[in-house]
Amino acid sequence: MLSRWKRDNNKNRGTSAVRATGLRPRQTLSVRNKDFAKQELPKPVKYKEKVTGTPDHGLWDFFKNKQLLQTPMDEQSHGRSWTIGELRSRDWDSLHQLWWICVKERNRLATEKIERNRIRAGYGDVENEGRDKTVQETMKAILDTLAERHQAYQEAFALAQQDPEIDLAKTDGPQYTQVPYDALEEDETIQDAPQEPIEPIIEVRPSDSTSAEPEARPKDKTNYA
């Protein structure tokens, strides 16, 4: 019978750091070719290192005053929502800025709500929902204001299509051309108005014998016989 092969093909067999066994004869490792004199050892990382972030980072906008959570008193200290009457006088840029301010405020409130549930704070949910409701009312007022303006634009566009003095197909200049005024042209409103018959005015002049006061009644003669 053939004897069992007991030798393995591991070239590093017998090299152990625990038993302090070195290399076998004619055994070389790649570390011998390195220049240890010029090699810089890696510096260990500190156990506790203070992390410094960017003070003006955009993510700080999700936290009011750079605080993780607000107190219930600070959360409920806010004003009322904007009304449609107040937003009608604002231009497009102001409404655009106010819309994104509301979006950022809702993101901040949602971030606080998630963090409050994570740490199980047990407070601030009612104040958070009240503030979020006020912001949503402002956003709805902005949408209603823009809907009113769009409706007014559509009505004005329909009237402009029927006006002969407005040319909507013209794009290289003013679309409105004013018709020159003709002083001899009769007003259309006078022609369309119904003409009522004119009654003659008779002037009655009082005569000389007619008095403005009523005639005095003659007194009865008294007989003293």
Coordinates of C-alpha atoms in Angstrom, one line a residue:
M1 CA 0.0 0.0 0.0
L2 CA 1.0 3.5 -0.7
S3 CA 1.7 5.7 2.3
R4 CA -0.6 8.7 2.9
W5 CA 0.7 12.1 1.9
K6 CA 1.0 14.1 5.1
R7 CA 2.8 17.2 3.8
D8 CA 0.8 20.3 2.8
N9 CA 1.7 23.0 0.2
N10 CA 1.6 26.0 2.6
K11 CA 4.9 27.9 2.2
N12 CA 4.3 29.8 5.3
R13 CA 3.8 26.8 7.5
G14 CA 5.8 27.1 10.7
T15 CA 5.9 30.9 10.7
S16 CA 4.0 31.9 13.9
A17 CA 4.0 35.1 15.9
V18 CA 2.8 33.2 19.0
R19 CA 5.5 30.6 19.0
A20 CA 8.2 33.0 17.7
T21 CA 9.1 30.7 14.9
G22 CA 11.0 32.4 12.1
L23 CA 11.4 31.8 8.5
R24 CA 12.6 28.5 7.1
P25 CA 15.8 28.4 5.1
R26 CA 15.5 29.9 1.6
Q27 CA 12.1 31.4 2.6
T28 CA 11.6 35.1 1.9
L29 CA 8.7 37.5 2.5
S30 CA 7.8 40.7 0.6
V31 CA 8.3 42.9 3.7
R32 CA 12.1 42.4 3.5
N33 CA 12.2 44.5 0.4
K34 CA 10.6 47.6 2.0
D35 CA 12.7 50.5 3.2
F36 CA 11.7 50.8 6.9
A37 CA 14.0 53.8 7.4
K38 CA 11.9 56.1 5.2
Q39 CA 8.6 54.5 6.0
E40 CA 6.1 56.6 8.1
L41 CA 4.1 54.8 10.6
P42 CA 0.3 55.5 10.6
K43 CA -0.9 57.8 13.4
P44 CA -3.7 56.3 15.5
V45 CA -7.1 58.0 15.6
K46 CA -8.0 59.8 18.8
Y47 CA -10.5 58.0 21.0
K48 CA -12.7 61.0 21.4
E49 CA -12.5 63.6 18.7
K50 CA -14.7 66.7 18.6
V51 CA -16.6 66.8 15.3
T52 CA -17.0 70.3 13.9
G53 CA -19.5 71.1 11.2
T54 CA -20.2 74.0 8.9
P55 CA -22.0 76.7 10.8
D56 CA -23.9 78.0 7.7
H57 CA -24.9 74.6 6.3
G58 CA -28.3 74.5 4.6
L59 CA -29.5 71.6 6.8
W60 CA -29.5 74.0 9.8
D61 CA -32.7 75.5 8.4
F62 CA -34.6 72.3 9.5
F63 CA -33.9 73.3 13.1
K64 CA -35.0 76.5 14.6
N65 CA -32.2 78.4 16.3
K66 CA -30.0 75.3 15.7
Q67 CA -31.9 73.5 18.4
L68 CA -33.1 69.9 18.1
L69 CA -36.5 70.5 19.8
Q70 CA -38.5 73.5 20.8
T71 CA -40.4 73.8 24.1
P72 CA -44.2 73.8 23.9
M73 CA -44.3 77.5 24.9
D74 CA -42.0 78.4 22.0
E75 CA -43.9 76.1 19.6
Q76 CA -47.3 77.7 20.3
S77 CA -46.0 81.3 20.2
H78 CA -47.0 82.2 16.6
G79 CA -49.4 84.5 14.9
R80 CA -52.5 83.8 12.8
S81 CA -52.5 82.7 9.2
W82 CA -52.6 85.0 6.2
T83 CA -56.0 85.8 4.6
I84 CA -56.9 86.1 1.0
G85 CA -57.7 89.8 1.3
E86 CA -54.2 90.5 2.6
L87 CA -52.6 88.4 -0.2
R88 CA -54.5 90.1 -3.0
S89 CA -52.2 93.1 -2.9
R90 CA -49.0 91.1 -3.0
D91 CA -47.0 90.6 -6.1
W92 CA -45.9 87.2 -7.6
D93 CA -42.4 87.3 -6.0
S94 CA -43.8 87.9 -2.5
L95 CA -46.3 85.0 -2.8
H96 CA -43.5 82.8 -4.1
Q97 CA -41.2 83.6 -1.2
L98 CA -44.1 83.1 1.3
W99 CA -44.9 79.8 -0.2
W100 CA -41.4 78.4 0.3
I101 CA -41.2 79.8 3.8
C102 CA -44.3 77.8 4.6
V103 CA -42.7 74.7 3.0
K104 CA -39.6 75.0 5.0
E105 CA -41.6 75.6 8.2
R106 CA -43.6 72.4 7.6
N107 CA -40.4 70.4 7.0
R108 CA -39.0 71.7 10.3
L109 CA -42.2 70.7 12.1
A110 CA -42.1 67.3 10.5
T111 CA -38.4 66.9 11.6
E112 CA -39.3 67.8 15.2
K113 CA -42.2 65.3 15.2
I114 CA -40.0 62.4 14.0
E115 CA -37.3 63.3 16.6
R116 CA -39.9 63.6 19.3
N117 CA -41.3 60.1 18.6
R118 CA -37.8 58.7 18.4
I119 CA -36.8 59.8 21.9
R120 CA -40.3 59.4 23.3
A121 CA -40.5 62.9 24.6
G122 CA -44.2 62.8 25.4
Y123 CA -44.8 66.5 24.9
G124 CA -45.2 69.0 22.1
D125 CA -47.5 67.1 19.7
V126 CA -50.5 69.3 20.2
E127 CA -48.5 72.5 19.8
N128 CA -46.8 71.1 16.7
E129 CA -50.2 70.2 15.1
G130 CA -51.6 73.6 15.8
R131 CA -48.7 75.4 14.2
D132 CA -48.8 73.1 11.2
K133 CA -52.5 73.8 10.7
T134 CA -51.9 77.5 10.7
V135 CA -49.2 77.1 8.1
Q136 CA -51.5 75.0 5.9
E137 CA -54.2 77.7 6.1
T138 CA -51.7 80.2 4.8
M139 CA -50.7 77.9 1.9
K140 CA -54.4 77.4 1.0
A141 CA -55.0 81.2 1.0
I142 CA -52.0 81.5 -1.5
L143 CA -53.5 78.9 -3.8
D144 CA -57.0 80.6 -3.7
T145 CA -55.4 84.0 -4.4
L146 CA -53.6 82.6 -7.5
A147 CA -56.8 80.9 -8.6
E148 CA -58.6 84.3 -8.5
R149 CA -55.9 85.9 -10.5
H150 CA -56.0 83.2 -13.1
Q151 CA -59.8 83.5 -13.4
A152 CA -59.5 87.2 -13.8
Y153 CA -56.9 86.8 -16.5
Q154 CA -59.1 84.3 -18.4
E155 CA -62.1 86.7 -18.3
A156 CA -59.9 89.7 -19.4
F157 CA -58.4 87.6 -22.3
A158 CA -61.9 86.7 -23.5
L159 CA -62.9 90.4 -23.5
A160 CA -59.7 91.3 -25.3
Q161 CA -60.5 88.8 -28.1
Q162 CA -63.8 90.7 -28.8
D163 CA -62.2 94.2 -28.6
P164 CA -61.3 95.5 -32.1
E165 CA -58.7 97.8 -30.7
I166 CA -56.6 94.9 -29.3
D167 CA -54.6 92.7 -31.6
L168 CA -53.5 89.6 -29.6
A169 CA -51.6 88.2 -32.5
K170 CA -49.1 91.0 -32.4
T171 CA -45.9 90.2 -30.5
D172 CA -43.4 92.8 -31.5
G173 CA -45.1 95.8 -30.0
P174 CA -48.1 97.1 -28.1
Q175 CA -51.2 95.1 -28.7
Y176 CA -53.6 97.9 -27.9
T177 CA -54.1 100.6 -30.6
Q178 CA -56.3 103.5 -29.6
V179 CA -58.7 104.7 -32.4
P180 CA -58.3 108.5 -32.9
Y181 CA -61.2 110.5 -31.5
D182 CA -63.6 112.0 -34.1
A183 CA -65.5 115.0 -32.7
L184 CA -68.1 114.8 -35.5
E185 CA -68.9 111.2 -34.9
E186 CA -72.1 110.7 -33.1
D187 CA -72.0 108.9 -29.8
E188 CA -73.3 105.4 -30.0
T189 CA -74.8 105.6 -26.6
I190 CA -77.0 108.6 -27.7
Q191 CA -78.2 106.6 -30.7
D192 CA -79.1 103.6 -28.7
A193 CA -80.9 105.5 -26.0
P194 CA -84.7 105.6 -26.5
Q195 CA -86.0 109.1 -27.3
E196 CA -88.8 110.4 -25.2
P197 CA -91.4 112.9 -26.6
I198 CA -90.7 116.4 -25.4
E199 CA -93.7 118.1 -23.9
P200 CA -94.1 121.9 -24.5
I201 CA -93.7 124.1 -21.5
I202 CA -96.5 126.7 -21.1
E203 CA -95.6 129.6 -19.0
V204 CA -98.5 131.2 -17.2
R205 CA -97.9 134.8 -16.1
P206 CA -100.2 136.2 -13.4
S207 CA -102.3 139.3 -14.5
D208 CA -102.4 142.6 -12.6
S209 CA -105.9 141.9 -11.2
T210 CA -104.8 138.6 -9.8
S211 CA -103.3 138.7 -6.3
A212 CA -101.0 136.2 -4.9
E213 CA -103.0 136.2 -1.6
P214 CA -106.6 135.0 -1.5
E215 CA -109.2 137.7 -1.9
A216 CA -110.6 139.0 1.4
R217 CA -114.3 138.3 2.0
P218 CA -116.4 141.5 2.3
K219 CA -117.7 142.2 5.8
D220 CA -121.4 142.0 6.4
K221 CA -123.1 145.3 7.0
T222 CA -124.4 145.6 10.6
N223 CA -127.8 147.3 11.1
Y224 CA -127.9 149.3 14.3
A225 CA -131.6 150.4 14.0

